[in-house]
Amino acid sequence: MENKVESLKKVNLGGIKQSILVRGKEKDLPILLFLHGGPGTAQIGFMPKYQDLLEEEFLVVNWDQRGSGLSYVEGVPEETMNINQFVEDALELIEYLKETCHKEKIYLMGHSWGSMLGMLLIHKYPHLFYGYIGVGQVTNMLKGEEYLYDYLYTKAKESKQENILEDLQAIGRPPYKNPFTSIPISRKWVNHFRGITWELDLNQVISEGMESSPYYQKEDINKWVKGSGFSVEHMLEEMFDVDLEKDIQQVKVPIHFFLGRHDYTTPSEIARAYLDQVSAPEKGIVWFEDSAHMPMIEEAKKFQEKVIETFLKKKTSQL
């Protein structure tokens, strides 16, 4: 289409060039910035195929964050891998998007780690946003890990899987003495019980997506792997210090949580309870009954329709 927008570019954010992909059917659409999870699970390489309906209604911006995906380079200063710097990077990106696209505000969506970043942004800079959607919303990582551990222990005991019980007993109930060795074990078993994805193989989705992506070359896939490990290594410990339940009890932006019914990676029940207590001008939940932690992939059509309904109050039957 003549007015179609499709732009992959490098933007200087916080002194480092970082990659963004902007796509939409025409340039006058409102902006929707999607903050990926992880940290380090950069999504330019695999998410666009699940955003076709969104691109009819928004300029969809996928951003490979500092130190991840297309934004990973050797020598990223380790001291810049902190939450405050990511908030400031996001602020610079939003101001850049507003200026170049001639917008007053944007719509914001964050997944998993990106949902923690998203809540911090709308709390600190509410004037920049029309609305916010948290997907697999993180509120308190320690509480989430405790909830997950108890769930895994109960499931393993009920199904008499002694090998899982032995693994869980070995790492002990959170707080973990060593999160870097313990969390991979809990993630292995939550994946076994379908609490990351309900019906699909996420590693396959990501790898096949990047291999077929017009935006990723072979060397970029290697960068993605390195960046994922680098980001977790330097961000994980600080993420455990964030407690949105204590620190953010009121926001001035409409918020909605999109939650997978089977999500135990960032347990949906904890997010639901947090939404009950937080004060906002508008708030709501959309449940995805056939999803765990990745409803934007597992139920992509419904997910996109609900984003459009939530943000634009537009009936999806028009699509």
mmCIF file of C-alpha atoms in Angstrom:
data_model
loop_
_atom_site.group_PDB
_atom_site.id
_atom_site.type_symbol
_atom_site.label_atom_id
_atom_site.label_comp_id
_atom_site.label_asym_id
_atom_site.label_seq_id
_atom_site.Cartn_x
_atom_site.Cartn_y
_atom_site.Cartn_z
ATOM 1 C CA MET A 1 0.000 0.000 0.000
ATOM 2 C CA GLU A 2 1.234 3.467 -0.870
ATOM 3 C CA ASN A 3 1.054 4.846 2.673
ATOM 4 C CA LYS A 4 2.243 1.704 4.460
ATOM 5 C CA VAL A 5 4.867 2.254 7.133
ATOM 6 C CA GLU A 6 7.648 -0.307 7.577
ATOM 7 C CA SER A 7 10.831 1.057 9.076
ATOM 8 C CA LEU A 8 13.678 -0.693 10.876
ATOM 9 C CA LYS A 9 16.101 1.834 12.289
ATOM 10 C CA LYS A 10 18.711 2.535 14.946
ATOM 11 C CA VAL A 11 17.908 5.245 17.487
ATOM 12 C CA ASN A 12 20.355 6.664 20.002
ATOM 13 C CA LEU A 13 18.873 6.036 23.449
ATOM 14 C CA GLY A 14 20.897 6.720 26.561
ATOM 15 C CA GLY A 15 24.076 6.978 24.534
ATOM 16 C CA ILE A 16 23.668 3.610 22.791
ATOM 17 C CA LYS A 17 22.179 2.841 19.389
ATOM 18 C CA GLN A 18 19.112 0.655 19.780
ATOM 19 C CA SER A 19 16.873 -0.928 17.144
ATOM 20 C CA ILE A 20 13.186 -0.217 16.651
ATOM 21 C CA LEU A 21 10.753 -1.567 14.070
ATOM 22 C CA VAL A 22 7.731 0.595 13.179
ATOM 23 C CA ARG A 23 4.936 -0.935 11.085
ATOM 24 C CA GLY A 24 1.408 0.138 10.227
ATOM 25 C CA LYS A 25 -0.936 0.489 7.276
ATOM 26 C CA GLU A 26 -0.459 4.263 7.178
ATOM 27 C CA LYS A 27 1.517 6.961 8.956
ATOM 28 C CA ASP A 28 -1.349 8.807 10.653
ATOM 29 C CA LEU A 29 -2.319 5.930 12.952
ATOM 30 C CA PRO A 30 -1.817 6.211 16.747
ATOM 31 C CA ILE A 31 1.390 4.745 18.174
ATOM 32 C CA LEU A 32 1.433 1.486 20.145
ATOM 33 C CA LEU A 33 4.786 0.777 21.793
ATOM 34 C CA PHE A 34 5.300 -2.849 22.871
ATOM 35 C CA LEU A 35 7.847 -3.450 25.666
ATOM 36 C CA HIS A 36 9.220 -6.979 25.397
ATOM 37 C CA GLY A 37 9.852 -9.365 28.261
ATOM 38 C CA GLY A 38 12.849 -11.257 29.510
ATOM 39 C CA PRO A 39 14.748 -9.149 30.247
ATOM 40 C CA GLY A 40 16.491 -9.815 26.951
ATOM 41 C CA THR A 41 13.676 -11.547 25.038
ATOM 42 C CA ALA A 42 13.910 -9.083 22.152
ATOM 43 C CA GLN A 43 10.992 -9.552 19.773
ATOM 44 C CA ILE A 44 11.617 -7.724 16.492
ATOM 45 C CA GLY A 45 12.640 -11.075 15.027
ATOM 46 C CA PHE A 46 9.487 -13.039 15.830
ATOM 47 C CA MET A 47 6.532 -10.862 16.905
ATOM 48 C CA PRO A 48 5.493 -8.949 13.739
ATOM 49 C CA LYS A 49 3.739 -12.008 12.259
ATOM 50 C CA TYR A 50 1.361 -11.920 15.251
ATOM 51 C CA GLN A 51 0.537 -8.209 14.890
ATOM 52 C CA ASP A 52 -1.162 -7.947 11.487
ATOM 53 C CA LEU A 53 -4.520 -6.803 12.896
ATOM 54 C CA LEU A 54 -2.842 -4.308 15.201
ATOM 55 C CA GLU A 55 -1.021 -2.798 12.227
ATOM 56 C CA GLU A 56 -4.388 -1.954 10.681
ATOM 57 C CA GLU A 57 -5.162 0.329 13.640
ATOM 58 C CA PHE A 58 -1.798 1.387 15.092
ATOM 59 C CA LEU A 59 1.755 2.195 14.221
ATOM 60 C CA VAL A 60 3.148 -0.788 16.109
ATOM 61 C CA VAL A 61 6.610 -0.215 17.558
ATOM 62 C CA ASN A 62 8.746 -3.181 18.590
ATOM 63 C CA TRP A 63 11.951 -2.200 20.366
ATOM 64 C CA ASP A 64 14.895 -4.523 20.982
ATOM 65 C CA GLN A 65 15.934 -3.053 24.322
ATOM 66 C CA ARG A 66 19.433 -2.146 25.482
ATOM 67 C CA GLY A 67 21.737 -5.165 25.453
ATOM 68 C CA SER A 68 19.326 -7.501 23.638
ATOM 69 C CA GLY A 69 18.535 -8.701 20.128
ATOM 70 C CA LEU A 70 19.487 -6.226 17.412
ATOM 71 C CA SER A 71 20.503 -3.783 20.167
ATOM 72 C CA TYR A 72 23.116 -6.140 21.612
ATOM 73 C CA VAL A 73 26.742 -5.225 21.012
ATOM 74 C CA GLU A 74 29.901 -6.281 22.785
ATOM 75 C CA GLY A 75 30.889 -3.723 25.354
ATOM 76 C CA VAL A 76 27.513 -2.439 26.533
ATOM 77 C CA PRO A 77 28.524 -0.836 29.865
ATOM 78 C CA GLU A 78 27.378 -3.242 32.549
ATOM 79 C CA GLU A 79 26.592 -0.386 34.915
ATOM 80 C CA THR A 80 23.919 0.834 32.479
ATOM 81 C CA MET A 81 22.015 -2.445 32.729
ATOM 82 C CA ASN A 82 19.695 -1.232 35.456
ATOM 83 C CA ILE A 83 15.982 -0.497 35.703
ATOM 84 C CA ASN A 84 16.327 3.273 35.931
ATOM 85 C CA GLN A 85 18.361 3.352 32.714
ATOM 86 C CA PHE A 86 15.710 1.302 30.899
ATOM 87 C CA VAL A 87 13.030 3.720 32.093
ATOM 88 C CA GLU A 88 15.096 6.612 30.746
ATOM 89 C CA ASP A 89 15.762 4.772 27.456
ATOM 90 C CA ALA A 90 12.026 4.223 27.061
ATOM 91 C CA LEU A 91 11.331 7.895 27.824
ATOM 92 C CA GLU A 92 13.807 8.980 25.139
ATOM 93 C CA LEU A 93 12.217 6.561 22.671
ATOM 94 C CA ILE A 94 8.715 7.839 23.414
ATOM 95 C CA GLU A 95 9.788 11.449 22.959
ATOM 96 C CA TYR A 96 11.465 10.475 19.673
ATOM 97 C CA LEU A 97 8.312 8.710 18.451
ATOM 98 C CA LYS A 98 6.081 11.612 19.453
ATOM 99 C CA GLU A 99 8.289 14.098 17.624
ATOM 100 C CA THR A 100 8.878 12.113 14.432
ATOM 101 C CA CYS A 101 5.281 10.867 14.158
ATOM 102 C CA HIS A 102 3.704 14.140 15.351
ATOM 103 C CA LYS A 103 1.748 12.621 18.249
ATOM 104 C CA GLU A 104 0.796 14.052 21.641
ATOM 105 C CA LYS A 105 0.602 10.712 23.443
ATOM 106 C CA ILE A 106 1.043 7.002 22.766
ATOM 107 C CA TYR A 107 -0.498 3.682 23.786
ATOM 108 C CA LEU A 108 1.754 1.379 25.805
ATOM 109 C CA MET A 109 1.831 -2.396 26.239
ATOM 110 C CA GLY A 110 4.340 -4.401 28.278
ATOM 111 C CA HIS A 111 4.894 -8.147 28.549
ATOM 112 C CA SER A 112 6.418 -9.842 31.627
ATOM 113 C CA TRP A 113 9.605 -7.859 32.470
ATOM 114 C CA GLY A 114 8.248 -5.242 30.046
ATOM 115 C CA SER A 115 5.099 -4.996 32.170
ATOM 116 C CA MET A 116 7.180 -4.016 35.191
ATOM 117 C CA LEU A 117 8.870 -1.369 33.055
ATOM 118 C CA GLY A 118 5.481 -0.286 31.714
ATOM 119 C CA MET A 119 3.973 0.316 35.144
ATOM 120 C CA LEU A 120 7.013 2.327 36.206
ATOM 121 C CA LEU A 121 6.660 4.481 33.084
ATOM 122 C CA ILE A 122 2.953 5.252 33.409
ATOM 123 C CA HIS A 123 3.403 6.000 37.098
ATOM 124 C CA LYS A 124 6.292 8.409 36.522
ATOM 125 C CA TYR A 125 5.158 9.968 33.217
ATOM 126 C CA PRO A 126 1.353 9.608 32.987
ATOM 127 C CA HIS A 127 1.023 12.590 30.636
ATOM 128 C CA LEU A 128 2.656 10.583 27.840
ATOM 129 C CA PHE A 129 0.057 7.806 27.616
ATOM 130 C CA TYR A 130 -3.524 7.266 26.500
ATOM 131 C CA GLY A 131 -3.632 3.832 28.118
ATOM 132 C CA TYR A 132 -1.633 0.803 29.220
ATOM 133 C CA ILE A 133 -1.997 -2.965 28.845
ATOM 134 C CA GLY A 134 0.059 -5.305 31.035
ATOM 135 C CA VAL A 135 0.493 -8.824 29.634
ATOM 136 C CA GLY A 136 1.687 -11.449 32.101
ATOM 137 C CA GLN A 137 1.897 -8.527 34.513
ATOM 138 C CA VAL A 138 4.728 -8.627 37.049
ATOM 139 C CA THR A 139 4.006 -7.001 40.404
ATOM 140 C CA ASN A 140 6.347 -8.581 42.961
ATOM 141 C CA MET A 141 8.841 -11.116 41.642
ATOM 142 C CA LEU A 142 9.561 -12.728 45.004
ATOM 143 C CA LYS A 143 5.870 -13.304 45.680
ATOM 144 C CA GLY A 144 5.490 -14.690 42.163
ATOM 145 C CA GLU A 145 8.377 -17.115 42.626
ATOM 146 C CA GLU A 146 6.936 -18.291 45.951
ATOM 147 C CA TYR A 147 3.538 -18.863 44.337
ATOM 148 C CA LEU A 148 5.156 -20.734 41.432
ATOM 149 C CA TYR A 149 7.268 -22.904 43.732
ATOM 150 C CA ASP A 150 4.244 -23.962 45.777
ATOM 151 C CA TYR A 151 2.296 -24.711 42.597
ATOM 152 C CA LEU A 152 5.110 -26.855 41.174
ATOM 153 C CA TYR A 153 5.550 -28.708 44.454
ATOM 154 C CA THR A 154 1.833 -29.486 44.661
ATOM 155 C CA LYS A 155 1.680 -30.620 41.025
ATOM 156 C CA ALA A 156 4.753 -32.817 41.387
ATOM 157 C CA LYS A 157 3.432 -34.371 44.589
ATOM 158 C CA GLU A 158 -0.005 -35.049 43.091
ATOM 159 C CA SER A 159 1.519 -36.676 40.012
ATOM 160 C CA LYS A 160 4.154 -38.544 42.074
ATOM 161 C CA GLN A 161 7.045 -37.189 40.015
ATOM 162 C CA GLU A 162 9.874 -37.712 42.452
ATOM 163 C CA ASN A 163 12.547 -36.251 40.174
ATOM 164 C CA ILE A 164 10.751 -32.898 40.193
ATOM 165 C CA LEU A 165 10.291 -32.980 43.955
ATOM 166 C CA GLU A 166 14.000 -33.696 44.375
ATOM 167 C CA ASP A 167 14.898 -30.707 42.180
ATOM 168 C CA LEU A 168 12.559 -28.414 44.105
ATOM 169 C CA GLN A 169 13.822 -29.622 47.474
ATOM 170 C CA ALA A 170 17.390 -29.027 46.305
ATOM 171 C CA ILE A 171 16.809 -25.360 45.449
ATOM 172 C CA GLY A 172 14.468 -24.751 48.390
ATOM 173 C CA ARG A 173 11.510 -22.395 48.581
ATOM 174 C CA PRO A 174 12.220 -18.769 47.586
ATOM 175 C CA PRO A 175 13.911 -16.479 48.335
ATOM 176 C CA TYR A 176 16.562 -18.464 46.469
ATOM 177 C CA LYS A 177 20.131 -18.386 47.700
ATOM 178 C CA ASN A 178 21.226 -18.282 44.058
ATOM 179 C CA PRO A 179 18.482 -17.124 41.662
ATOM 180 C CA PHE A 180 20.737 -17.609 38.636
ATOM 181 C CA THR A 181 20.909 -21.371 39.194
ATOM 182 C CA SER A 182 17.515 -21.881 40.863
ATOM 183 C CA ILE A 183 15.217 -20.014 38.468
ATOM 184 C CA PRO A 184 16.252 -22.084 35.411
ATOM 185 C CA ILE A 185 15.164 -25.165 37.375
ATOM 186 C CA SER A 186 11.785 -23.694 38.276
ATOM 187 C CA ARG A 187 11.335 -22.555 34.641
ATOM 188 C CA LYS A 188 12.169 -26.039 33.384
ATOM 189 C CA TRP A 189 9.376 -27.535 35.459
ATOM 190 C CA VAL A 190 6.819 -24.775 34.931
ATOM 191 C CA ASN A 191 7.327 -25.403 31.220
ATOM 192 C CA HIS A 192 6.796 -29.126 31.881
ATOM 193 C CA PHE A 193 3.437 -28.319 33.498
ATOM 194 C CA ARG A 194 2.505 -25.953 30.630
ATOM 195 C CA GLY A 195 2.727 -22.756 32.678
ATOM 196 C CA ILE A 196 4.845 -20.864 30.122
ATOM 197 C CA THR A 197 2.933 -21.876 27.017
ATOM 198 C CA TRP A 198 -0.242 -23.933 27.023
ATOM 199 C CA GLU A 199 -0.141 -25.599 23.604
ATOM 200 C CA LEU A 200 2.979 -24.563 21.701
ATOM 201 C CA ASP A 201 6.773 -24.792 21.907
ATOM 202 C CA LEU A 202 7.976 -21.257 22.622
ATOM 203 C CA ASN A 203 11.621 -21.959 21.777
ATOM 204 C CA GLN A 204 10.518 -23.241 18.389
ATOM 205 C CA VAL A 205 8.307 -20.188 17.794
ATOM 206 C CA ILE A 206 11.179 -17.822 18.585
ATOM 207 C CA SER A 207 13.891 -19.671 16.665
ATOM 208 C CA GLU A 208 11.772 -20.319 13.566
ATOM 209 C CA GLY A 209 10.495 -16.744 13.688
ATOM 210 C CA MET A 210 14.004 -15.286 13.684
ATOM 211 C CA GLU A 211 15.221 -17.698 11.006
ATOM 212 C CA SER A 212 12.447 -16.563 8.653
ATOM 213 C CA SER A 213 12.443 -12.895 9.678
ATOM 214 C CA PRO A 214 13.353 -10.255 7.079
ATOM 215 C CA TYR A 215 14.822 -8.204 9.928
ATOM 216 C CA TYR A 216 17.241 -10.778 11.374
ATOM 217 C CA GLN A 217 20.338 -12.283 9.754
ATOM 218 C CA LYS A 218 22.102 -15.391 11.027
ATOM 219 C CA GLU A 219 24.581 -13.336 13.032
ATOM 220 C CA ASP A 220 21.658 -11.475 14.642
ATOM 221 C CA ILE A 221 20.319 -14.753 16.023
ATOM 222 C CA ASN A 222 23.664 -15.313 17.720
ATOM 223 C CA LYS A 223 23.449 -11.767 19.111
ATOM 224 C CA TRP A 224 19.932 -12.517 20.384
ATOM 225 C CA VAL A 225 21.197 -15.533 22.344
ATOM 226 C CA LYS A 226 24.137 -13.601 23.803
ATOM 227 C CA GLY A 227 21.955 -10.618 24.634
ATOM 228 C CA SER A 228 19.374 -12.746 26.413
ATOM 229 C CA GLY A 229 21.986 -14.195 28.770
ATOM 230 C CA PHE A 230 23.705 -10.832 29.227
ATOM 231 C CA SER A 231 20.441 -9.085 30.122
ATOM 232 C CA VAL A 232 19.329 -11.675 32.667
ATOM 233 C CA GLU A 233 22.784 -11.757 34.246
ATOM 234 C CA HIS A 234 22.773 -8.027 34.901
ATOM 235 C CA MET A 235 19.083 -7.284 35.513
ATOM 236 C CA LEU A 236 17.648 -10.214 37.469
ATOM 237 C CA GLU A 237 18.869 -9.339 40.936
ATOM 238 C CA GLU A 238 17.524 -5.783 40.814
ATOM 239 C CA MET A 239 14.166 -6.966 39.508
ATOM 240 C CA PHE A 240 13.635 -8.852 42.761
ATOM 241 C CA ASP A 241 13.818 -5.532 44.608
ATOM 242 C CA VAL A 242 10.792 -4.092 42.766
ATOM 243 C CA ASP A 243 7.478 -4.276 44.612
ATOM 244 C CA LEU A 244 4.724 -2.563 42.666
ATOM 245 C CA GLU A 245 2.177 -3.478 45.343
ATOM 246 C CA LYS A 246 4.031 -1.191 47.751
ATOM 247 C CA ASP A 247 5.460 1.395 45.359
ATOM 248 C CA ILE A 248 2.588 1.974 42.907
ATOM 249 C CA GLN A 249 -0.846 2.059 44.492
ATOM 250 C CA GLN A 250 -2.319 4.707 42.184
ATOM 251 C CA VAL A 251 -1.885 5.576 38.516
ATOM 252 C CA LYS A 252 -3.458 8.313 36.389
ATOM 253 C CA VAL A 253 -3.664 6.250 33.192
ATOM 254 C CA PRO A 254 -6.323 3.653 32.222
ATOM 255 C CA ILE A 255 -4.835 0.196 32.782
ATOM 256 C CA HIS A 256 -5.899 -3.280 31.691
ATOM 257 C CA PHE A 257 -4.237 -6.610 32.360
ATOM 258 C CA PHE A 258 -4.282 -9.348 29.705
ATOM 259 C CA LEU A 259 -3.788 -12.606 31.579
ATOM 260 C CA GLY A 260 -3.371 -16.203 30.475
ATOM 261 C CA ARG A 261 -5.521 -18.506 32.582
ATOM 262 C CA HIS A 262 -2.646 -21.006 32.854
ATOM 263 C CA ASP A 263 0.196 -18.521 33.434
ATOM 264 C CA TYR A 264 2.358 -19.594 36.352
ATOM 265 C CA THR A 265 5.531 -17.928 35.053
ATOM 266 C CA THR A 266 4.194 -14.629 36.337
ATOM 267 C CA PRO A 267 1.166 -16.026 38.163
ATOM 268 C CA SER A 268 -2.049 -14.451 36.939
ATOM 269 C CA GLU A 269 -3.690 -14.625 40.343
ATOM 270 C CA ILE A 270 -1.105 -12.242 41.798
ATOM 271 C CA ALA A 271 -1.644 -9.779 38.952
ATOM 272 C CA ARG A 272 -5.419 -9.987 39.407
ATOM 273 C CA ALA A 273 -5.108 -9.264 43.118
ATOM 274 C CA TYR A 274 -2.854 -6.276 42.416
ATOM 275 C CA LEU A 275 -5.297 -4.819 39.903
ATOM 276 C CA ASP A 276 -8.026 -5.048 42.547
ATOM 277 C CA GLN A 277 -6.030 -2.823 44.903
ATOM 278 C CA VAL A 278 -4.477 -0.273 42.531
ATOM 279 C CA SER A 279 -6.405 2.942 41.862
ATOM 280 C CA ALA A 280 -6.786 4.032 38.217
ATOM 281 C CA PRO A 281 -9.246 6.101 36.147
ATOM 282 C CA GLU A 282 -10.204 2.907 34.325
ATOM 283 C CA LYS A 283 -9.100 -0.680 34.792
ATOM 284 C CA GLY A 284 -10.050 -4.152 33.631
ATOM 285 C CA ILE A 285 -8.935 -7.710 32.916
ATOM 286 C CA VAL A 286 -9.117 -9.786 29.763
ATOM 287 C CA TRP A 287 -8.662 -13.521 30.359
ATOM 288 C CA PHE A 288 -7.209 -15.880 27.764
ATOM 289 C CA GLU A 289 -8.482 -19.359 28.521
ATOM 290 C CA ASP A 290 -6.173 -21.210 26.119
ATOM 291 C CA SER A 291 -2.948 -19.417 27.049
ATOM 292 C CA ALA A 292 -0.307 -19.361 29.719
ATOM 293 C CA HIS A 293 2.390 -16.660 29.670
ATOM 294 C CA MET A 294 2.220 -15.831 25.937
ATOM 295 C CA PRO A 295 -1.392 -14.966 24.982
ATOM 296 C CA MET A 296 -0.196 -12.562 22.267
ATOM 297 C CA ILE A 297 1.126 -15.621 20.427
ATOM 298 C CA GLU A 298 -1.080 -18.450 21.687
ATOM 299 C CA GLU A 299 -4.344 -16.589 20.997
ATOM 300 C CA ALA A 300 -3.022 -13.962 18.607
ATOM 301 C CA LYS A 301 -6.303 -13.088 16.867
ATOM 302 C CA LYS A 302 -8.316 -12.689 20.062
ATOM 303 C CA PHE A 303 -5.414 -10.846 21.681
ATOM 304 C CA GLN A 304 -5.206 -8.269 18.895
ATOM 305 C CA GLU A 305 -8.968 -7.804 18.759
ATOM 306 C CA LYS A 306 -9.067 -7.182 22.505
ATOM 307 C CA VAL A 307 -6.219 -4.660 22.313
ATOM 308 C CA ILE A 308 -8.154 -2.720 19.669
ATOM 309 C CA GLU A 309 -11.384 -2.904 21.685
ATOM 310 C CA THR A 310 -9.643 -1.852 24.897
ATOM 311 C CA PHE A 311 -7.652 1.057 23.507
ATOM 312 C CA LEU A 312 -9.841 2.336 20.673
ATOM 313 C CA LYS A 313 -13.302 1.194 21.878
ATOM 314 C CA LYS A 314 -13.764 -0.140 18.367
ATOM 315 C CA LYS A 315 -15.827 -3.229 17.654
ATOM 316 C CA THR A 316 -13.596 -5.918 16.200
ATOM 317 C CA SER A 317 -16.350 -7.085 13.879
ATOM 318 C CA GLN A 318 -15.286 -4.144 11.739
ATOM 319 C CA LEU A 319 -11.932 -5.769 11.086
#
